[in-house]
Coordinates of C-alpha atoms and ligand atoms in Angstrom, one line a residue:
Chain A
X24 CA -8.6 4.9 44.1
X25 CA -5.1 5.5 45.6
X26 CA -3.4 7.6 46.7
X27 CA -0.9 8.0 44.2
X28 CA -3.0 7.6 41.1
X29 CA -5.0 11.1 43.9
X30 CA -2.0 13.2 42.8
X31 CA -1.2 12.1 39.5
X32 CA -4.7 12.9 39.0
X33 CA -3.6 16.0 41.2
X34 CA -1.0 17.5 39.0
X35 CA -2.6 16.4 35.6
X36 CA -5.2 19.0 37.2
X37 CA -2.6 21.3 38.4
X38 CA -1.1 21.5 35.1
X39 CA -4.3 22.3 32.5
X40 CA -4.6 25.2 35.0
X41 CA -1.7 26.7 35.0
X42 CA -0.9 25.9 31.0
X43 CA -4.3 27.1 30.0
X44 CA -3.1 31.2 32.0
X45 CA 0.0 30.7 29.5
X46 CA -1.3 30.9 26.6
X47 CA -4.2 33.3 27.7
X48 CA -6.8 31.3 27.5
X49 CA -10.3 32.0 28.5
X50 CA -13.2 30.0 30.0
X51 CA -14.9 33.5 29.8
X52 CA -14.1 34.2 26.5
X53 CA -14.9 31.5 24.6
X54 CA -18.3 32.1 26.9
X55 CA -18.6 35.5 25.7
X56 CA -18.3 33.9 21.9
X57 CA -20.6 32.2 22.5
X58 CA -23.3 35.4 20.7
X59 CA -20.8 35.5 18.3
X60 CA -21.5 31.8 16.7
X61 CA -25.4 32.8 16.3
X62 CA -24.5 35.9 14.1
X63 CA -22.0 33.2 12.0
X64 CA -25.3 31.3 11.9
X65 CA -27.5 32.9 10.8
X66 CA -26.2 34.1 7.9
X67 CA -25.8 30.8 7.5
X68 CA -29.1 30.6 7.2
X69 CA -29.3 33.3 5.2
X70 CA -27.0 32.5 2.6
X71 CA -27.6 28.0 2.4
X72 CA -30.3 29.3 0.8
X73 CA -29.1 30.9 -2.2
X74 CA -26.7 28.4 -3.0
X75 CA -27.3 27.2 -6.6
X76 CA -26.6 24.1 -9.0
X77 CA -23.3 25.8 -9.7
X78 CA -22.3 25.2 -6.7
X79 CA -23.4 21.9 -6.0
X80 CA -21.3 21.1 -9.1
X81 CA -18.0 23.1 -7.6
X82 CA -17.6 21.2 -4.3
X83 CA -18.7 17.8 -5.4
X84 CA -15.8 18.4 -8.1
X85 CA -13.3 19.6 -5.6
X86 CA -15.1 16.8 -2.7
X87 CA -14.3 14.5 -6.1
X88 CA -10.4 15.4 -6.3
X89 CA -9.9 15.3 -3.0
X90 CA -10.6 12.3 -2.5
X91 CA -8.8 10.4 -5.3
X92 CA -5.5 13.2 -3.9
X93 CA -5.7 10.8 -0.8
X94 CA -6.6 8.0 -2.5
X95 CA -3.0 8.2 -4.3
X96 CA -1.2 9.7 -2.4
X97 CA -2.9 6.6 0.9
X98 CA -1.9 3.5 -2.1
X99 CA 1.7 5.1 -2.3
X100 CA 2.9 6.4 0.6
X101 CA 1.4 2.2 1.9
X102 CA 3.5 0.6 -1.2
X103 CA 6.6 3.1 -0.3
X104 CA 6.4 2.1 3.8
X105 CA 5.8 -2.1 3.1
X106 CA 9.9 -2.0 1.7
X107 CA 10.9 0.5 5.1
X108 CA 9.3 -1.9 7.0
X109 CA 10.6 -5.4 6.3
X110 CA 13.9 -3.2 7.0
X111 CA 13.1 -1.1 10.0
X112 CA 11.8 -4.7 12.8
X113 CA 14.0 -6.0 14.0
X114 CA 12.8 -9.8 13.8
X115 CA 14.1 -9.0 10.6
X116 CA 16.7 -6.7 9.7
X117 CA 20.1 -6.1 11.6
X118 CA 20.6 -3.5 13.7
X119 CA 22.5 -1.5 11.0
X120 CA 19.6 -1.2 9.0
X121 CA 16.6 -1.0 10.9
X122 CA 17.9 1.4 13.3
X123 CA 18.8 4.3 10.3
X124 CA 15.7 3.4 8.8
X125 CA 13.5 4.6 12.6
X126 CA 15.0 6.7 12.7
X127 CA 14.7 8.4 9.2
X128 CA 11.0 7.6 9.7
X129 CA 10.8 9.9 12.9
X130 CA 12.0 12.4 11.2
X131 CA 9.6 12.3 8.3
X132 CA 7.4 11.9 10.7
X133 CA 7.7 15.0 13.2
X134 CA 5.9 17.4 10.0
X135 CA 2.8 17.3 10.4
X136 CA 0.8 16.6 6.1
X137 CA 0.2 20.2 6.5
X138 CA 3.8 20.9 6.9
X139 CA 4.8 19.0 4.1
X140 CA 1.8 20.4 1.7
X141 CA 4.1 23.9 2.1
X142 CA 7.4 22.2 1.8
X143 CA 6.0 20.3 -1.8
X144 CA 3.6 23.2 -3.0
X145 CA 6.7 25.5 -2.6
X146 CA 8.9 22.4 -5.0
X147 CA 6.5 21.6 -7.3
X148 CA 4.4 24.2 -7.0
X149 CA 0.9 24.9 -6.0
X150 CA -2.1 22.3 -6.4
X151 CA -2.9 18.8 -6.2
X152 CA -0.7 17.3 -7.0
X153 CA 2.1 19.2 -3.8
X154 CA -1.2 18.2 -1.8
X155 CA -1.0 13.9 -2.9
X156 CA 2.8 14.4 -2.2
X157 CA 2.5 16.0 0.6
X158 CA 0.0 12.7 1.7
X159 CA 2.3 10.2 0.6
X160 CA 4.9 11.4 2.8
X161 CA 3.4 11.8 5.9
X162 CA 1.4 8.6 5.4
X163 CA 4.7 6.5 4.3
X164 CA 5.8 8.0 8.1
X165 CA 3.4 7.1 9.4
X166 CA 1.8 3.7 8.1
X167 CA 5.7 1.9 8.7
X168 CA 5.4 2.3 12.2
X169 CA 2.5 0.2 11.8
X170 CA 3.1 -1.7 9.6
X171 CA 7.1 -2.7 11.6
X172 CA 5.0 -3.1 15.4
X173 CA 2.9 -5.4 13.6
X174 CA 5.8 -8.0 12.1
X175 CA 7.7 -7.0 15.1
X176 CA 4.6 -9.1 16.9
X177 CA 4.4 -12.4 13.6
X178 CA 4.9 -15.7 15.8
X179 CA 8.2 -16.5 15.8
X180 CA 7.2 -19.9 15.4
X181 CA 6.4 -20.4 12.4
X182 CA 9.8 -17.8 11.3
X183 CA 12.3 -20.7 13.2
X184 CA 10.4 -23.4 10.9
X185 CA 10.9 -21.3 8.3
X186 CA 14.3 -20.5 8.3
X187 CA 15.0 -24.0 9.7
X188 CA 14.0 -25.4 6.2
X189 CA 15.7 -23.7 4.3
X190 CA 13.6 -20.8 3.0
X191 CA 14.6 -17.6 2.0
X192 CA 14.4 -13.9 3.7
X193 CA 11.7 -12.7 1.1
X194 CA 9.9 -16.3 0.7
X195 CA 9.5 -16.0 5.1
X196 CA 8.2 -12.5 4.5
X197 CA 5.7 -13.7 1.2
X198 CA 5.1 -16.8 3.3
X199 CA 5.1 -16.4 6.9
X200 CA 5.0 -12.7 7.8
X201 CA 2.4 -11.1 5.0
X202 CA 0.2 -14.3 5.8
X203 CA 0.4 -13.3 9.7
X204 CA -0.2 -9.8 9.7
X205 CA -1.8 -9.8 6.6
X206 CA -5.6 -8.8 8.8
X207 CA -3.1 -5.9 10.5
X208 CA -2.1 -4.6 6.9
X209 CA -5.6 -3.9 6.0
X210 CA -6.3 -2.5 9.0
X211 CA -4.0 -0.1 8.6
X212 CA -4.7 1.0 5.4
X213 CA -8.4 1.3 6.1
X214 CA -7.2 3.9 8.8
X215 CA -5.2 5.3 7.0
X216 CA -6.9 6.7 3.8
X217 CA -9.7 6.7 6.2
X218 CA -8.0 9.2 7.8
X219 CA -6.1 11.0 4.8
X220 CA -9.7 12.2 3.7
X221 CA -10.2 14.1 6.8
X222 CA -6.1 15.7 6.0
X223 CA -6.5 15.9 3.2
X224 CA -10.1 18.0 3.2
X225 CA -7.4 20.9 4.8
X226 CA -4.6 20.7 2.5
X227 CA -5.5 23.4 0.1
X228 CA -5.7 25.3 2.7
X229 CA -2.2 26.5 1.9
X230 CA -3.1 25.8 -1.4
X231 CA -2.3 21.5 -1.8
X232 CA -5.9 21.3 -4.1
X233 CA -8.9 19.3 -2.8
X234 CA -12.2 21.3 -0.8
X235 CA -10.3 23.1 1.6
X236 CA -9.5 25.9 -1.2
X237 CA -13.3 26.7 -1.2
X238 CA -13.2 26.5 2.1
X239 CA -10.7 28.7 3.3
X240 CA -11.7 30.8 -0.1
X241 CA -15.3 31.8 1.0
X242 CA -14.2 31.9 5.0
X243 CA -11.6 34.8 3.7
X244 CA -14.7 36.7 1.9
X245 CA -16.8 36.6 5.3
X246 CA -18.8 34.3 2.9
X247 CA -19.7 31.9 6.0
X248 CA -23.4 30.6 4.5
X249 CA -21.0 29.3 1.0
X250 CA -18.0 27.8 3.9
X251 CA -20.8 25.8 5.8
X252 CA -22.2 25.0 2.7
X253 CA -18.4 22.9 1.6
X254 CA -17.8 21.7 5.5
X255 CA -21.1 20.1 4.5
X256 CA -20.0 18.7 2.3
X257 CA -16.5 17.8 4.3
X258 CA -18.9 15.9 6.7
X259 CA -21.0 13.7 4.3
X260 CA -18.3 12.6 3.4
X261 CA -16.0 11.3 6.2
X262 CA -19.1 9.9 7.8
X263 CA -19.6 7.6 4.3
X264 CA -15.9 6.8 4.0
X265 CA -16.3 5.9 7.3
X266 CA -18.7 3.5 7.5
X267 CA -17.3 1.4 4.6
X268 CA -14.7 1.5 6.6
X269 CA -15.5 0.0 9.4
X270 CA -17.9 -2.4 7.0
X271 CA -14.5 -3.7 5.1
X272 CA -13.1 -4.1 8.8
X273 CA -15.4 -5.5 10.0
X274 CA -15.9 -8.7 6.8
X275 CA -12.3 -9.0 6.8
X276 CA -10.0 -7.9 9.8
X277 CA -12.0 -8.4 12.5
X278 CA -13.0 -12.1 10.3
X279 CA -9.1 -12.9 10.1
X280 CA -8.8 -11.6 13.9
X281 CA -11.0 -14.2 15.6
X282 CA -9.2 -16.8 13.6
X283 CA -5.9 -16.2 15.2
X284 CA -7.5 -15.9 18.6
X285 CA -9.2 -19.5 18.4
X286 CA -5.0 -20.8 17.2
X287 CA -4.4 -19.7 20.2
X288 CA -6.7 -21.4 22.7
Chain B
X4 CA 19.4 -50.4 7.6
X5 CA 22.9 -49.7 7.7
X6 CA 25.2 -51.8 7.9
X7 CA 29.6 -52.1 9.6
X8 CA 31.1 -49.6 6.4
X9 CA 27.8 -47.9 5.5
X10 CA 28.8 -43.9 5.5
X11 CA 27.0 -42.1 8.7
X12 CA 24.6 -38.5 7.6
X13 CA 25.4 -37.1 12.1
X14 CA 28.4 -37.7 14.1
X15 CA 28.9 -35.3 16.8
X16 CA 31.7 -35.7 19.3
X17 CA 31.6 -33.8 22.9
X18 CA 29.2 -31.9 22.2
X19 CA 28.2 -29.2 24.7
X20 CA 25.3 -26.6 23.9
X21 CA 23.8 -23.5 26.4
X22 CA 20.9 -21.1 25.9
X23 CA 22.3 -19.1 28.5
X24 CA 26.3 -18.3 29.5
X25 CA 26.1 -20.5 32.7
X26 CA 24.1 -23.0 32.4
X27 CA 24.8 -26.3 30.5
X28 CA 21.7 -27.7 28.4
X29 CA 23.7 -30.7 26.2
X30 CA 26.7 -32.0 28.3
X31 CA 29.5 -33.8 25.6
X32 CA 27.3 -35.7 23.3
X33 CA 29.1 -38.4 21.4
X34 CA 26.4 -39.3 18.7
X35 CA 26.9 -41.5 15.2
X36 CA 23.9 -42.0 13.1
X37 CA 24.8 -43.7 9.7
X38 CA 23.1 -43.1 6.3
X39 CA 19.1 -44.9 6.8
X40 CA 19.2 -45.6 10.0
X41 CA 15.9 -44.8 12.1
X42 CA 17.3 -43.4 15.2
X43 CA 15.0 -42.3 18.3
X44 CA 16.1 -40.2 21.4
X45 CA 13.6 -40.6 24.1
X46 CA 14.5 -39.3 27.6
X47 CA 12.6 -37.2 30.6
X48 CA 11.7 -33.8 29.4
X49 CA 14.0 -31.0 29.9
X50 CA 16.4 -33.5 28.8
X51 CA 17.5 -31.3 26.1
X52 CA 15.7 -34.4 23.4
X53 CA 14.7 -30.8 21.3
X54 CA 17.9 -29.0 21.6
X55 CA 20.1 -31.9 19.6
X56 CA 18.0 -31.8 17.0
X57 CA 18.2 -27.9 17.5
X58 CA 22.3 -28.1 16.9
X59 CA 21.9 -30.6 14.3
X60 CA 19.4 -28.5 11.6
X61 CA 22.5 -25.9 12.1
X62 CA 20.0 -23.4 14.1
X63 CA 21.9 -23.4 16.9
X64 CA 25.1 -23.4 17.8
X65 CA 27.8 -25.5 20.6
X66 CA 29.5 -24.3 22.4
X67 CA 31.4 -26.8 22.0
X68 CA 32.7 -30.0 19.8
X69 CA 32.0 -30.8 16.9
X70 CA 29.5 -31.6 14.3
X71 CA 29.6 -33.3 11.3
X72 CA 25.9 -33.2 8.7
X73 CA 26.2 -35.3 5.3
X74 CA 30.2 -33.8 6.0
X75 CA 29.7 -30.4 6.7
X76 CA 29.6 -27.9 10.3
X77 CA 25.6 -27.2 10.3
X78 CA 25.0 -23.6 10.1
X79 CA 21.6 -21.9 9.8
X80 CA 23.8 -18.5 8.3
X81 CA 26.8 -20.8 6.0
X82 CA 24.6 -20.1 2.6
X83 CA 26.6 -25.0 1.8
X84 CA 24.9 -25.9 4.4
X85 CA 21.8 -23.3 3.9
X86 CA 22.0 -24.9 1.0
X87 CA 21.4 -28.8 2.6
X88 CA 18.8 -27.3 5.6
X89 CA 16.4 -27.6 1.9
X90 CA 15.7 -31.0 2.5
X91 CA 16.8 -31.9 6.4
X92 CA 13.0 -32.5 7.0
X93 CA 12.4 -30.8 10.4
X94 CA 8.4 -31.5 12.2
X95 CA 10.1 -29.0 16.2
X96 CA 7.8 -30.1 18.5
X97 CA 5.4 -26.7 18.6
X98 CA 5.1 -27.6 14.5
X99 CA 6.4 -24.0 13.6
X100 CA 3.3 -24.1 10.7
X101 CA 1.4 -20.6 9.8
X102 CA -1.7 -21.0 11.2
X103 CA -3.2 -17.8 8.8
X104 CA -2.1 -20.0 5.7
X105 CA -4.3 -23.1 4.5
X106 CA -3.1 -26.9 5.3
X107 CA -1.9 -26.8 1.2
X108 CA 0.2 -23.2 0.8
X109 CA 1.6 -24.9 4.6
X110 CA 2.9 -28.2 2.4
X111 CA 3.7 -25.9 -0.4
X112 CA 6.4 -24.6 2.8
X113 CA 8.3 -27.3 1.8
X114 CA 8.5 -26.7 -1.9
X115 CA 9.9 -23.7 -2.4
X116 CA 13.5 -25.0 -2.4
X117 CA 13.0 -26.1 -5.7
X118 CA 11.1 -23.6 -7.4
X119 CA 12.7 -20.0 -9.0
X120 CA 12.8 -17.2 -6.5
X121 CA 9.8 -15.0 -8.3
X122 CA 8.0 -18.6 -8.7
X123 CA 8.3 -19.1 -4.7
X124 CA 6.8 -15.5 -3.7
X125 CA 4.1 -15.3 -6.9
X126 CA 3.4 -18.1 -5.4
X127 CA 3.1 -20.2 -9.0
X128 CA 4.3 -23.2 -8.2
X129 CA 4.3 -26.2 -11.3
X130 CA 1.5 -28.5 -11.5
X131 CA 3.5 -31.5 -10.5
X132 CA 4.6 -30.0 -7.2
X133 CA 1.0 -28.7 -6.2
X134 CA 0.6 -33.0 -7.3
X135 CA 3.0 -33.9 -5.3
X136 CA 1.4 -32.1 -2.3
X137 CA -2.0 -33.2 -2.8
X138 CA -0.4 -36.4 -2.6
X139 CA 1.3 -35.6 0.8
X140 CA -2.1 -34.4 2.4
X141 CA -3.9 -37.9 1.0
X142 CA -1.3 -39.6 2.4
X143 CA -1.8 -37.6 6.2
X144 CA -5.8 -37.8 5.3
X145 CA -6.6 -34.2 5.2
X146 CA -7.5 -34.7 1.7
X147 CA -11.1 -32.9 2.9
X148 CA -8.9 -30.3 4.3
X149 CA -7.0 -28.4 1.7
X150 CA -8.1 -25.2 2.1
X151 CA -9.2 -24.8 5.6
X152 CA -6.9 -22.4 6.9
X153 CA -4.4 -23.9 9.4
X154 CA -5.8 -21.8 12.7
X155 CA -9.4 -23.8 11.6
X156 CA -7.5 -27.5 12.4
X157 CA -7.2 -29.6 15.3
X158 CA -4.0 -30.1 17.4
X159 CA -4.0 -33.1 15.8
X160 CA -4.5 -32.2 12.9
X161 CA -1.6 -29.6 12.6
X162 CA 0.5 -32.2 13.1
X163 CA -0.1 -34.1 10.0
X164 CA 0.2 -31.0 8.1
X165 CA 3.8 -30.8 9.9
X166 CA 4.7 -34.2 8.5
X167 CA 3.3 -33.1 5.2
X168 CA 5.7 -30.3 5.2
X169 CA 8.6 -32.1 6.0
X170 CA 7.5 -35.1 3.7
X171 CA 7.0 -32.0 0.8
X172 CA 10.8 -30.9 1.6
X173 CA 11.3 -34.7 -0.6
X174 CA 14.0 -34.8 3.2
X175 CA 17.3 -36.7 3.0
X176 CA 16.7 -36.5 7.1
X177 CA 14.2 -36.2 8.7
X178 CA 13.9 -34.3 12.1
X179 CA 10.9 -35.0 14.0
X180 CA 10.3 -33.8 17.3
X181 CA 6.6 -35.8 18.7
X182 CA 5.7 -36.5 15.8
X183 CA 3.1 -38.9 16.2
X184 CA 2.1 -36.7 20.4
X185 CA -1.8 -35.4 20.1
X186 CA -2.4 -39.0 17.3
X187 CA -4.3 -41.5 18.6
X188 CA -2.9 -45.2 17.9
X189 CA -4.1 -46.2 13.9
X190 CA -2.8 -42.4 13.1
X191 CA 0.6 -43.0 14.8
X192 CA 1.0 -46.2 12.7
X193 CA 0.2 -44.8 10.1
X194 CA 2.1 -42.3 10.2
X195 CA 5.3 -43.9 11.3
X196 CA 4.2 -46.4 8.5
X197 CA 4.5 -43.6 6.4
X198 CA 8.2 -42.9 7.4
X199 CA 9.7 -46.5 7.2
X200 CA 7.6 -46.7 3.3
X201 CA 10.0 -43.5 2.6
X202 CA 12.8 -45.4 4.1
X203 CA 11.9 -48.3 2.7
X204 CA 12.0 -46.3 -0.8
X205 CA 15.5 -43.9 -0.2
X206 CA 17.9 -43.5 1.6
X207 CA 16.8 -41.0 4.3
X208 CA 17.6 -41.2 7.3
X209 CA 15.1 -40.6 10.5
X210 CA 16.3 -39.3 14.0
X211 CA 12.8 -39.7 15.7
X212 CA 12.1 -37.9 19.0
X213 CA 9.9 -39.7 20.9
X214 CA 7.0 -40.5 23.8
X215 CA 6.0 -43.9 23.8
X216 CA 8.7 -45.6 24.1
X217 CA 6.9 -48.9 22.4
X218 CA 5.8 -46.9 18.5
X219 CA 10.1 -45.7 19.7
X220 CA 11.5 -49.1 20.3
X221 CA 9.4 -51.1 17.4
X222 CA 10.3 -48.5 14.2
X223 CA 13.3 -47.1 15.5
X224 CA 17.5 -49.6 15.2
X225 CA 19.5 -47.5 17.4
X226 CA 18.4 -45.6 20.1
X227 CA 19.7 -43.1 22.7
X228 CA 18.7 -42.0 26.3
X229 CA 19.2 -38.4 27.1
X230 CA 18.9 -37.1 31.0
X231 CA 19.8 -34.6 32.5
X232 CA 22.2 -33.3 28.5
X233 CA 23.7 -36.3 29.0
X234 CA 23.1 -39.2 26.9
X235 CA 22.9 -42.5 29.1
X236 CA 22.3 -45.1 27.5
X237 CA 22.5 -45.8 23.7
X238 CA 20.8 -49.2 22.1
X239 CA 20.9 -51.5 18.9
X240 CA 22.9 -50.4 15.9
X241 CA 22.9 -52.6 12.5
X242 CA 23.7 -56.1 14.1
X243 CA 22.0 -56.9 18.1
X244 CA 18.2 -55.3 17.9
X245 CA 16.9 -53.7 21.2
X246 CA 14.5 -55.6 23.8
X247 CA 11.0 -53.3 24.5
X248 CA 11.8 -54.4 28.2
X249 CA 15.6 -53.2 28.8
X250 CA 14.2 -49.1 27.2
X251 CA 12.0 -49.3 29.0
X252 CA 13.3 -49.1 31.9
X253 CA 16.0 -47.6 31.1
X254 CA 13.4 -45.3 30.2
X255 CA 11.8 -45.7 34.1
X256 CA 14.9 -45.1 35.8
X257 CA 15.8 -41.9 33.4
X258 CA 12.5 -40.0 34.4
X259 CA 12.9 -41.6 38.5
Ligands
ATP10 N1 14.5 -20.5 23.4 C1 15.5 -21.2 24.9 N2 15.5 -20.3 25.9 C2 16.7 -20.8 26.5 N3 16.5 -22.2 27.6 C3 15.8 -23.1 26.9 C4 15.3 -23.2 25.5 N4 14.6 -23.8 25.0 C5 15.1 -25.2 26.3 N5 15.7 -24.5 26.9 C6 15.7 -24.8 27.7 O1 16.5 -26.0 27.6 C7 16.4 -26.7 28.6 C8 16.3 -28.6 27.5 O2 15.1 -28.2 26.0 P1 14.7 -28.9 25.7 O3 13.6 -28.5 24.7 O4 15.7 -29.3 24.6 O5 14.2 -30.1 25.9 P2 13.6 -31.7 26.1 O6 14.1 -32.8 26.3 O7 13.4 -31.7 24.1 O8 12.5 -31.2 26.3 P3 10.7 -32.3 26.4 O9 10.2 -33.9 26.3 O10 9.7 -31.5 27.3 O11 10.4 -31.9 25.1 C9 15.2 -27.1 29.2 O12 15.2 -27.1 30.5 C10 15.0 -25.8 28.8 O13 13.9 -25.1 29.5
MG11 MG1 11.2 -31.4 23.2

């Protein structure tokens, strides 16, 4: 540890204390609050026993709706992001194209998904469609950046060769850029879906469909046990999605990336 | 082989080239290569040989002087020349293969300009082209590796994929940058004979950068020696033949 590092750590530590003070974050309040959690937990345990068939039904259907929203939003957003990322890549587009496209994408990214959801609820009314639009926009802004960053790392050597044998820009994208970045692109898709299932679970808070609607409703009526049951369903689903995407990533991404490493030697 | 009245396909006069301002990579190069010629470029490392090929296929522009390739100024941004580039076979020194694609897909890239736009984007290759791809892979001895990803190949195998891709272009001119380095003597000869056979069948012009002087003299009818960005010697033409001795000695002194 160098003295310079110590100074940096000292400054960051001081900033955390000052910022906490400014926003009134008091650790003592946290400790005082622990018994409250106990009370809630008691209620949860008490109420969770009267979870009936109807509630299970409702939880599963709304979770399925959530997954479908995430699925559609992820794929549509991803598909829209792809052409945008081609136009935003410095090695594929000219400055006059990639600079404005990047500004637009950065603008889209400034909104968290919940703000997009509010906007679309106002536009198209409450319901899953607003949620899908929100997820689509969020995915577009976020994944396009991941995509163009991977496309920019594609080796210039095959691109130069392709262009030297007279291949067109589109042919170059299809036959060089896509295969060379395929494993990254697939990995982004998995990552985004995984992340979007979590995000979509809370969009119901603003009326944009999905399981979040039930969670917020039960909390509003102090039915913490019921809210907890819905949250448990979200938790299990997210774990399952996570597990599946890890498996897929191992199977398809890790293997082909190992190939790239091999080729570098 | 060419005679005095054979038309020239590559003509350079007073060509200078540089990658950065203030440094020159090539100086005052004059060169004339006739249709059907087999021209070898030799010279020490860093002399500017690869740069010379980039000027011929229009991927690099000269800073001074004029170049004519197939009666056109080479420039990859010029649409007329771009259509000619499809028939300028190019084997770059670094090969330029797509590592995550199969051997066949890499070879088929040489045929893309002959296919329709949509066909080439959907990888819907006509059977005749796929057959041609298999045939050229057989010629370079890679029949059993057609579906392998390029990253799993050995260095010499990769080089042969690049050779096959260039042949797939049905080239009028072949620019080969040390295409037989990494290959054993027997395979090198097979590759060189393959080029020579193609020259007998068609009017293919070959411009090849060589490391091996013996092979250069054996297969080329004209040779340029490049040293320090300048053409210091040209040997052979349609009338006289080159002796191993003279070119060997020139390169020796060129390297010193
Ligand atoms: N992309 C580039 N940017 C800057 N300088 C370059 C670039 N490519 C080549 N050079 C420089 O230009 C000079 C000539 O390079 P070139 O590749 O033409 O040499 P060469 O004769 O092919 O050498 P070798 O036999 O080692 O392949 C070298 O000094 C090299 O460092
Ligand atoms: Mg070179």
